[in-house]
Amino acid sequence: MTGPVSTATDPTEAVLSESALSVHGVCEYVVNVATGCRHGCAFCYVPSTPPVRARTEMISANVAVDSPREDWGAYVLYREDLADRLDAHLDRKRTWRETDLGGGIVGVSFSTDPYMDDRAAAIATDVVRVLAEHGKPVRVLTRNPSRAVRDLETFEQAGESVTVGTSVPSLDAEAVGALEPFAPPPERRLEALQTFADAGVPVYVLASPTYPDQNDGELRSLFERIAAVDPDVVFHEPFNVRSARMQQTIRAASEGGCDELAATFERLDDTAAWVENAFEQSRQVLAIGSELDLPVHLCPHYQLTQAADGEIREWFEAWRGRQPPERFGGRPLPGGPPIPPGPRSGGE
Ligand code: SF4
């Protein structure tokens, strides 16, 4: 299902940007196949970032929307010749950033979904091929791996230099449908990821953003289902209730029939309650991951880290800048214990 979406070609010339996600060990660079995203997730942070905020005029001039920020999900500008321009750019590029955390990995794409539709997919698969031909490790992230799997051959040819991941915040299809109205349901994402795994393509999962009303049983079910795919790593982030689009998110939860979730979001307007909730959920996730022998890596948002204080803040900070337990990109595995003990854990 898709909503009415205004589309155009994106005149943006940039091809490759350094990524702030290197602090979580996710990637060093990012390549975005489009501006805008047809999935229209209510909580999406992208419309509040400079690539949208600083280009309001350009976006409004090319697609039929009044406010690129408010109308997120209603427009897509595709970067049609991106793969050719990226190829030429990489031919000319003499330096390549390759830190222990970022591993020189290129993320495709983190400000849009590269496989949201056929037009984006055609660009994304060409981009993956070009990056692999240039010997760059590629991390693809999509909520629609069913579309990506139609191009499985390109991924198989790229061998170990490409990993494919999907975001699965919850197994509750109703809640996911309320907040991610035009993205496929969680089970379909995991089934498609399984196809990649069965074909020998390295896979990973973003359990993100998990909802603050998910109890231990629901988190356990989610991680057991994820473990069945046998991903190389699971990145986890609790919901950031300080997001600039929180009001839209609460409204979407409410209109989608998820009143309890909407009420929990409102309750977490209290900073101490939010930090406590996110901290406890993070600890639960680590414990479940340990039980399931699942390599879990926490990615606390900087706003959560800043909202915390004392030992909890130090604990979140320690996760930011920690190497994920994943060898992809030729990076070393993290030193020290696989699960750093959190505050109040008594060194468990
Ligand atoms: S798929 Fe990603 S980029 Fe697209 S709307 Fe959802 S969160 Fe934003």
CSV table of N, CA and C in Angstrom, one decimal, residues 62-200:
chain,number,residue,atom,x,y,z
A,62,ASN,N,10.2,21.4,-6.9
A,62,ASN,CA,10.2,20.2,-7.7
A,62,ASN,C,9.0,19.3,-7.5
A,63,VAL,N,8.5,19.3,-6.3
A,63,VAL,CA,7.3,18.4,-6.0
A,63,VAL,C,6.2,19.2,-5.4
A,64,ALA,N,5.0,18.6,-5.5
A,64,ALA,CA,3.8,19.3,-5.1
A,64,ALA,C,3.5,19.2,-3.6
A,65,VAL,N,4.4,19.8,-2.8
A,65,VAL,CA,4.2,19.9,-1.3
A,65,VAL,C,4.4,21.3,-0.8
A,66,ASP,N,3.7,21.7,0.2
A,66,ASP,CA,3.9,23.0,0.8
A,66,ASP,C,5.0,23.0,1.8
A,67,SER,N,5.1,22.0,2.6
A,67,SER,CA,6.1,21.9,3.6
A,67,SER,C,6.8,20.6,3.6
A,68,PRO,N,8.0,20.5,3.1
A,68,PRO,CA,8.8,19.3,3.0
A,68,PRO,C,8.9,18.6,4.4
A,69,ARG,N,8.8,19.4,5.4
A,69,ARG,CA,8.9,18.8,6.7
A,69,ARG,C,7.6,18.1,7.2
A,70,GLU,N,6.5,18.9,7.1
A,70,GLU,CA,5.2,18.4,7.5
A,70,GLU,C,4.7,17.4,6.5
A,71,ASP,N,5.1,17.5,5.3
A,71,ASP,CA,4.5,16.6,4.3
A,71,ASP,C,5.5,15.4,4.0
A,72,TRP,N,6.3,15.1,5.0
A,72,TRP,CA,7.2,13.9,4.8
A,72,TRP,C,6.4,12.6,4.5
A,73,GLY,N,6.8,11.9,3.5
A,73,GLY,CA,6.1,10.7,3.1
A,73,GLY,C,5.3,11.0,1.8
A,74,ALA,N,5.1,12.3,1.5
A,74,ALA,CA,4.3,12.6,0.4
A,74,ALA,C,5.1,13.0,-0.9
A,75,TYR,N,6.4,12.9,-0.8
A,75,TYR,CA,7.2,13.2,-2.0
A,75,TYR,C,8.5,12.4,-2.0
A,76,VAL,N,9.0,12.2,-3.2
A,76,VAL,CA,10.3,11.6,-3.4
A,76,VAL,C,11.0,12.2,-4.6
A,77,LEU,N,12.2,12.6,-4.5
A,77,LEU,CA,13.0,13.1,-5.6
A,77,LEU,C,14.1,12.1,-5.8
A,78,TYR,N,14.2,11.4,-6.9
A,78,TYR,CA,15.1,10.3,-7.2
A,78,TYR,C,16.4,10.9,-7.8
A,79,ARG,N,17.5,10.3,-7.3
A,79,ARG,CA,18.8,10.7,-7.9
A,79,ARG,C,19.2,9.7,-9.0
A,80,GLU,N,18.6,10.0,-10.2
A,80,GLU,CA,18.6,9.0,-11.3
A,80,GLU,C,20.0,8.5,-11.7
A,81,ASP,N,20.9,9.5,-11.9
A,81,ASP,CA,22.2,9.1,-12.4
A,81,ASP,C,23.3,8.9,-11.4
A,82,LEU,N,22.8,8.6,-10.2
A,82,LEU,CA,23.7,8.5,-9.0
A,82,LEU,C,24.8,7.5,-9.2
A,83,ALA,N,24.5,6.3,-9.7
A,83,ALA,CA,25.5,5.3,-9.8
A,83,ALA,C,26.7,5.7,-10.7
A,84,ASP,N,26.4,6.4,-11.8
A,84,ASP,CA,27.4,6.8,-12.7
A,84,ASP,C,28.3,7.9,-12.1
A,85,ARG,N,27.6,8.8,-11.4
A,85,ARG,CA,28.3,9.9,-10.8
A,85,ARG,C,29.2,9.4,-9.6
A,86,LEU,N,28.7,8.4,-8.9
A,86,LEU,CA,29.4,7.8,-7.8
A,86,LEU,C,30.7,7.0,-8.4
A,87,ASP,N,30.5,6.4,-9.5
A,87,ASP,CA,31.6,5.6,-10.1
A,87,ASP,C,32.7,6.6,-10.5
A,88,ALA,N,32.3,7.7,-11.1
A,88,ALA,CA,33.3,8.8,-11.5
A,88,ALA,C,34.0,9.4,-10.2
A,89,HIS,N,33.2,9.6,-9.2
A,89,HIS,CA,33.7,10.2,-8.0
A,89,HIS,C,34.7,9.2,-7.3
A,90,LEU,N,34.4,7.9,-7.3
A,90,LEU,CA,35.3,7.0,-6.6
A,90,LEU,C,36.6,6.8,-7.5
A,91,ASP,N,36.5,6.9,-8.8
A,91,ASP,CA,37.7,6.9,-9.7
A,91,ASP,C,38.6,8.0,-9.3
A,92,ARG,N,38.1,9.2,-9.0
A,92,ARG,CA,38.9,10.4,-8.7
A,92,ARG,C,39.4,10.4,-7.2
A,93,LYS,N,38.6,9.8,-6.3
A,93,LYS,CA,38.9,9.9,-4.9
A,93,LYS,C,40.2,9.3,-4.5
A,94,ARG,N,41.1,10.0,-3.8
A,94,ARG,CA,42.4,9.5,-3.5
A,94,ARG,C,42.5,9.1,-2.0
A,95,THR,N,41.6,9.6,-1.2
A,95,THR,CA,41.6,9.2,0.3
A,95,THR,C,40.3,8.5,0.6
A,96,TRP,N,40.4,7.7,1.6
A,96,TRP,CA,39.2,6.9,2.1
A,96,TRP,C,39.2,6.8,3.6
A,97,ARG,N,38.3,7.4,4.3
A,97,ARG,CA,38.2,7.4,5.7
A,97,ARG,C,37.9,6.0,6.2
A,98,GLU,N,38.7,5.5,7.1
A,98,GLU,CA,38.5,4.1,7.5
A,98,GLU,C,38.9,4.0,9.0
A,99,THR,N,38.0,4.4,9.9
A,99,THR,CA,38.3,4.3,11.3
A,99,THR,C,37.9,3.0,11.9
A,100,ASP,N,38.4,2.7,13.1
A,100,ASP,CA,38.0,1.4,13.7
A,100,ASP,C,36.5,1.2,13.8
A,101,LEU,N,35.8,2.4,14.1
A,101,LEU,CA,34.4,2.3,14.3
A,101,LEU,C,33.6,2.2,13.0
A,102,GLY,N,34.0,3.1,12.1
A,102,GLY,CA,33.2,3.1,10.8
A,102,GLY,C,33.6,2.1,9.8
A,103,GLY,N,34.9,1.7,9.9
A,103,GLY,CA,35.4,0.6,9.0
A,103,GLY,C,35.3,1.0,7.5
A,104,GLY,N,35.2,2.3,7.2
A,104,GLY,CA,35.1,2.6,5.7
A,104,GLY,C,33.8,2.2,5.1
A,105,ILE,N,32.9,1.8,5.9
A,105,ILE,CA,31.6,1.2,5.3
A,105,ILE,C,30.7,2.3,4.8
A,106,VAL,N,30.1,2.0,3.6
A,106,VAL,CA,29.2,3.0,3.0
A,106,VAL,C,27.7,2.5,3.3
A,107,GLY,N,26.9,3.4,3.9
A,107,GLY,CA,25.5,3.1,4.2
A,107,GLY,C,24.7,3.5,3.0
A,108,VAL,N,23.8,2.6,2.6
A,108,VAL,CA,22.9,2.8,1.5
A,108,VAL,C,21.5,2.4,2.0
A,109,SER,N,20.6,3.3,2.2
A,109,SER,CA,20.7,4.7,2.4
A,109,SER,C,20.1,5.0,3.8
A,110,PHE,N,20.5,6.0,4.5
A,110,PHE,CA,20.0,6.1,5.9
A,110,PHE,C,19.1,7.4,6.0
A,111,SER,N,18.9,8.2,4.9
A,111,SER,CA,18.0,9.3,5.0
A,111,SER,C,16.8,9.0,4.0
A,112,THR,N,16.7,7.8,3.5
A,112,THR,CA,15.6,7.4,2.7
A,112,THR,C,15.7,5.9,2.7
A,113,ASP,N,14.6,5.2,2.2
A,113,ASP,CA,14.7,3.8,2.0
A,113,ASP,C,15.1,3.4,0.6
A,114,PRO,N,16.3,2.8,0.4
A,114,PRO,CA,16.7,2.6,-1.0
A,114,PRO,C,15.9,1.6,-1.8
A,115,TYR,N,15.0,0.8,-1.1
A,115,TYR,CA,14.2,-0.2,-1.8
A,115,TYR,C,12.7,0.1,-1.5
A,116,MET,N,12.4,1.4,-1.4
A,116,MET,CA,11.0,1.8,-1.1
A,116,MET,C,10.1,1.5,-2.3
A,117,ASP,N,10.6,1.5,-3.5
A,117,ASP,CA,9.8,1.2,-4.7
A,117,ASP,C,10.8,0.9,-5.8
A,118,ASP,N,10.2,0.5,-7.0
A,118,ASP,CA,11.1,0.0,-8.1
A,118,ASP,C,12.1,1.1,-8.6
A,119,ARG,N,11.6,2.4,-8.6
A,119,ARG,CA,12.5,3.4,-9.2
A,119,ARG,C,13.7,3.6,-8.3
A,120,ALA,N,13.5,3.6,-7.0
A,120,ALA,CA,14.6,3.8,-6.0
A,120,ALA,C,15.5,2.5,-6.1
A,121,ALA,N,14.8,1.3,-6.2
A,121,ALA,CA,15.6,0.1,-6.2
A,121,ALA,C,16.5,0.0,-7.4
A,122,ALA,N,16.1,0.5,-8.5
A,122,ALA,CA,17.0,0.4,-9.7
A,122,ALA,C,18.3,1.2,-9.4
A,123,ILE,N,18.1,2.4,-8.8
A,123,ILE,CA,19.3,3.2,-8.5
A,123,ILE,C,20.1,2.6,-7.4
A,124,ALA,N,19.4,2.0,-6.4
A,124,ALA,CA,20.2,1.5,-5.2
A,124,ALA,C,21.0,0.3,-5.7
A,125,THR,N,20.4,-0.6,-6.5
A,125,THR,CA,21.2,-1.8,-6.9
A,125,THR,C,22.4,-1.4,-7.7
A,126,ASP,N,22.2,-0.4,-8.6
A,126,ASP,CA,23.4,0.1,-9.4
A,126,ASP,C,24.5,0.6,-8.4
A,127,VAL,N,24.0,1.3,-7.4
A,127,VAL,CA,25.0,1.9,-6.4
A,127,VAL,C,25.7,0.8,-5.7
A,128,VAL,N,25.0,-0.2,-5.3
A,128,VAL,CA,25.6,-1.3,-4.6
A,128,VAL,C,26.7,-2.0,-5.5
A,129,ARG,N,26.3,-2.2,-6.8
A,129,ARG,CA,27.3,-2.8,-7.7
A,129,ARG,C,28.5,-1.9,-7.9
A,130,VAL,N,28.3,-0.6,-8.0
A,130,VAL,CA,29.5,0.3,-8.2
A,130,VAL,C,30.4,0.3,-7.0
A,131,LEU,N,29.8,0.3,-5.8
A,131,LEU,CA,30.6,0.4,-4.6
A,131,LEU,C,31.4,-1.0,-4.4
A,132,ALA,N,30.7,-2.1,-4.7
A,132,ALA,CA,31.4,-3.4,-4.6
A,132,ALA,C,32.5,-3.5,-5.6
A,133,GLU,N,32.3,-2.9,-6.8
A,133,GLU,CA,33.4,-2.9,-7.9
A,133,GLU,C,34.6,-2.1,-7.4
A,134,HIS,N,34.3,-1.1,-6.6
A,134,HIS,CA,35.4,-0.3,-6.1
A,134,HIS,C,36.0,-0.8,-4.8
A,135,GLY,N,35.5,-2.0,-4.4
A,135,GLY,CA,36.0,-2.6,-3.2
A,135,GLY,C,35.6,-2.0,-1.9
A,136,LYS,N,34.5,-1.3,-1.9
A,136,LYS,CA,34.0,-0.6,-0.7
A,136,LYS,C,33.0,-1.5,0.1
A,137,PRO,N,33.1,-1.7,1.4
A,137,PRO,CA,32.1,-2.4,2.1
A,137,PRO,C,30.8,-1.6,2.2
A,138,VAL,N,29.7,-2.3,1.9
A,138,VAL,CA,28.4,-1.6,1.8
A,138,VAL,C,27.4,-2.2,2.8
A,139,ARG,N,26.7,-1.3,3.5
A,139,ARG,CA,25.7,-1.7,4.4
A,139,ARG,C,24.3,-1.1,3.9
A,140,VAL,N,23.5,-2.0,3.4
A,140,VAL,CA,22.2,-1.6,2.9
A,140,VAL,C,21.2,-1.7,4.0
A,141,LEU,N,20.3,-0.7,4.1
A,141,LEU,CA,19.3,-0.7,5.2
A,141,LEU,C,17.9,-0.5,4.5
A,142,THR,N,17.0,-1.4,4.7
A,142,THR,CA,15.7,-1.1,4.0
A,142,THR,C,14.6,-1.8,4.9
A,143,ARG,N,13.4,-1.1,4.9
A,143,ARG,CA,12.2,-1.7,5.5
A,143,ARG,C,11.5,-2.5,4.5
A,144,ASN,N,12.0,-2.6,3.3
A,144,ASN,CA,11.3,-3.4,2.2
A,144,ASN,C,12.3,-4.4,1.6
A,145,PRO,N,12.9,-5.3,2.4
A,145,PRO,CA,13.9,-6.2,1.8
A,145,PRO,C,13.2,-7.1,0.7
A,146,SER,N,11.9,-7.3,0.7
A,146,SER,CA,11.2,-8.1,-0.3
A,146,SER,C,11.5,-7.5,-1.7
A,147,ARG,N,11.6,-6.2,-1.8
A,147,ARG,CA,12.0,-5.6,-3.1
A,147,ARG,C,13.5,-5.8,-3.4
A,148,ALA,N,14.3,-5.7,-2.4
A,148,ALA,CA,15.8,-5.8,-2.6
A,148,ALA,C,16.1,-7.3,-3.0
A,149,VAL,N,15.3,-8.2,-2.5
A,149,VAL,CA,15.7,-9.6,-2.8
A,149,VAL,C,15.5,-10.0,-4.3
A,150,ARG,N,14.7,-9.1,-5.0
A,150,ARG,CA,14.5,-9.4,-6.4
A,150,ARG,C,15.8,-9.1,-7.2
A,151,ASP,N,16.8,-8.4,-6.5
A,151,ASP,CA,18.1,-8.1,-7.1
A,151,ASP,C,19.2,-9.0,-6.5
A,152,LEU,N,18.8,-10.1,-6.0
A,152,LEU,CA,19.7,-11.0,-5.2
A,152,LEU,C,21.0,-11.2,-5.9
A,153,GLU,N,20.9,-11.4,-7.2
A,153,GLU,CA,22.1,-11.7,-7.9
A,153,GLU,C,23.3,-10.7,-7.7
A,154,THR,N,22.9,-9.4,-7.7
A,154,THR,CA,23.9,-8.4,-7.5
A,154,THR,C,24.5,-8.5,-6.1
A,155,PHE,N,23.7,-8.9,-5.1
A,155,PHE,CA,24.2,-9.0,-3.7
A,155,PHE,C,25.1,-10.3,-3.6
A,156,GLU,N,24.7,-11.3,-4.3
A,156,GLU,CA,25.5,-12.6,-4.3
A,156,GLU,C,26.9,-12.3,-5.0
A,157,GLN,N,26.9,-11.6,-6.1
A,157,GLN,CA,28.1,-11.3,-6.8
A,157,GLN,C,29.0,-10.4,-5.9
A,158,ALA,N,28.4,-9.6,-5.1
A,158,ALA,CA,29.3,-8.7,-4.2
A,158,ALA,C,29.9,-9.5,-3.1
A,159,GLY,N,29.4,-10.7,-2.9
A,159,GLY,CA,30.0,-11.5,-1.8
A,159,GLY,C,30.0,-10.9,-0.4
A,160,GLU,N,31.1,-11.1,0.3
A,160,GLU,CA,31.1,-10.6,1.7
A,160,GLU,C,31.2,-9.1,1.8
A,161,SER,N,31.3,-8.4,0.7
A,161,SER,CA,31.4,-6.9,0.8
A,161,SER,C,30.1,-6.2,1.0
A,162,VAL,N,29.0,-6.9,1.0
A,162,VAL,CA,27.7,-6.2,1.2
A,162,VAL,C,27.0,-6.9,2.4
A,163,THR,N,26.4,-6.2,3.3
A,163,THR,CA,25.5,-6.7,4.3
A,163,THR,C,24.1,-6.0,4.1
A,164,VAL,N,23.1,-6.8,4.3
A,164,VAL,CA,21.7,-6.3,4.1
A,164,VAL,C,21.0,-6.3,5.5
A,165,GLY,N,20.3,-5.2,5.8
A,165,GLY,CA,19.6,-5.2,7.1
A,165,GLY,C,18.2,-4.6,6.9
A,166,THR,N,17.4,-4.9,7.9
A,166,THR,CA,16.1,-4.3,8.0
A,166,THR,C,15.8,-3.9,9.4
A,167,SER,N,14.9,-2.9,9.5
A,167,SER,CA,14.5,-2.4,10.8
A,167,SER,C,13.2,-3.1,11.3
A,168,VAL,N,13.3,-3.6,12.5
A,168,VAL,CA,12.1,-4.3,13.0
A,168,VAL,C,12.0,-3.8,14.5
A,169,PRO,N,11.1,-2.8,14.7
A,169,PRO,CA,11.0,-2.3,16.1
A,169,PRO,C,10.2,-3.2,17.0
A,170,SER,N,9.3,-4.0,16.4
A,170,SER,CA,8.3,-4.8,17.2
A,170,SER,C,7.7,-5.8,16.3
A,171,LEU,N,7.1,-6.9,16.8
A,171,LEU,CA,6.3,-7.8,16.0
A,171,LEU,C,4.9,-7.5,16.0
A,172,ASP,N,4.5,-6.4,16.7
A,172,ASP,CA,3.1,-6.0,16.7
A,172,ASP,C,2.7,-5.2,15.4
A,173,ALA,N,2.1,-6.0,14.5
A,173,ALA,CA,1.9,-5.4,13.2
A,173,ALA,C,1.0,-4.2,13.2
A,174,GLU,N,0.1,-4.1,14.2
A,174,GLU,CA,-0.9,-3.0,14.3
A,174,GLU,C,-0.1,-1.7,14.7
A,175,ALA,N,0.8,-1.9,15.7
A,175,ALA,CA,1.6,-0.7,16.2
A,175,ALA,C,2.5,-0.3,15.1
A,176,VAL,N,3.2,-1.2,14.5
A,176,VAL,CA,4.2,-0.9,13.4
A,176,VAL,C,3.4,-0.2,12.3
A,177,GLY,N,2.2,-0.7,12.0
A,177,GLY,CA,1.4,-0.2,10.9
A,177,GLY,C,1.0,1.2,11.2
A,178,ALA,N,0.7,1.5,12.5
A,178,ALA,CA,0.3,2.9,12.9
A,178,ALA,C,1.4,3.9,12.7
A,179,LEU,N,2.6,3.5,13.0
A,179,LEU,CA,3.8,4.4,13.0
A,179,LEU,C,4.5,4.4,11.7
A,180,GLU,N,4.4,3.3,10.9
A,180,GLU,CA,5.1,3.2,9.7
A,180,GLU,C,4.1,2.8,8.6
A,181,PRO,N,3.2,3.7,8.3
A,181,PRO,CA,1.9,3.4,7.6
A,181,PRO,C,2.1,2.8,6.2
A,182,PHE,N,3.2,3.1,5.5
A,182,PHE,CA,3.4,2.6,4.1
A,182,PHE,C,4.5,1.6,4.0
A,183,ALA,N,5.1,1.1,5.1
A,183,ALA,CA,6.2,0.1,5.0
A,183,ALA,C,5.6,-1.3,5.2
A,184,PRO,N,6.2,-2.3,4.7
A,184,PRO,CA,5.7,-3.7,4.9
A,184,PRO,C,5.7,-4.1,6.3
A,185,PRO,N,4.8,-5.0,6.7
A,185,PRO,CA,4.7,-5.5,8.1
A,185,PRO,C,6.0,-6.2,8.5
A,186,PRO,N,6.3,-6.2,9.8
A,186,PRO,CA,7.5,-6.8,10.3
A,186,PRO,C,7.8,-8.2,9.9
A,187,GLU,N,6.8,-9.1,9.9
A,187,GLU,CA,7.1,-10.5,9.5
A,187,GLU,C,7.6,-10.6,8.1
A,188,ARG,N,7.0,-9.8,7.2
A,188,ARG,CA,7.4,-9.8,5.8
A,188,ARG,C,8.9,-9.3,5.7
A,189,ARG,N,9.3,-8.4,6.5
A,189,ARG,CA,10.7,-7.9,6.4
A,189,ARG,C,11.7,-9.0,6.8
A,190,LEU,N,11.3,-9.8,7.9
A,190,LEU,CA,12.2,-10.8,8.4
A,190,LEU,C,12.2,-12.0,7.4
A,191,GLU,N,11.1,-12.3,6.8
A,191,GLU,CA,11.1,-13.4,5.8
A,191,GLU,C,12.0,-13.1,4.7
A,192,ALA,N,12.0,-11.8,4.2
A,192,ALA,CA,12.8,-11.5,3.1
A,192,ALA,C,14.3,-11.5,3.5
A,193,LEU,N,14.5,-11.1,4.7
A,193,LEU,CA,15.9,-11.1,5.2
A,193,LEU,C,16.4,-12.5,5.3
A,194,GLN,N,15.5,-13.4,5.6
A,194,GLN,CA,15.9,-14.8,5.7
A,194,GLN,C,16.4,-15.3,4.3
A,195,THR,N,15.7,-14.8,3.3
A,195,THR,CA,16.1,-15.3,1.9
A,195,THR,C,17.5,-14.8,1.6
A,196,PHE,N,17.9,-13.6,2.0
A,196,PHE,CA,19.3,-13.2,1.9
A,196,PHE,C,20.2,-14.1,2.6
A,197,ALA,N,19.9,-14.3,3.9
A,197,ALA,CA,20.7,-15.2,4.7
A,197,ALA,C,20.9,-16.6,4.1
A,198,ASP,N,19.8,-17.1,3.6
A,198,ASP,CA,19.9,-18.5,3.0
A,198,ASP,C,20.8,-18.5,1.8
A,199,ALA,N,20.9,-17.3,1.1
A,199,ALA,CA,21.7,-17.2,-0.1
A,199,ALA,C,23.2,-16.9,0.3
A,200,GLY,N,23.5,-16.8,1.6
A,200,GLY,CA,24.8,-16.6,2.0
A,200,GLY,C,25.2,-15.1,2.1
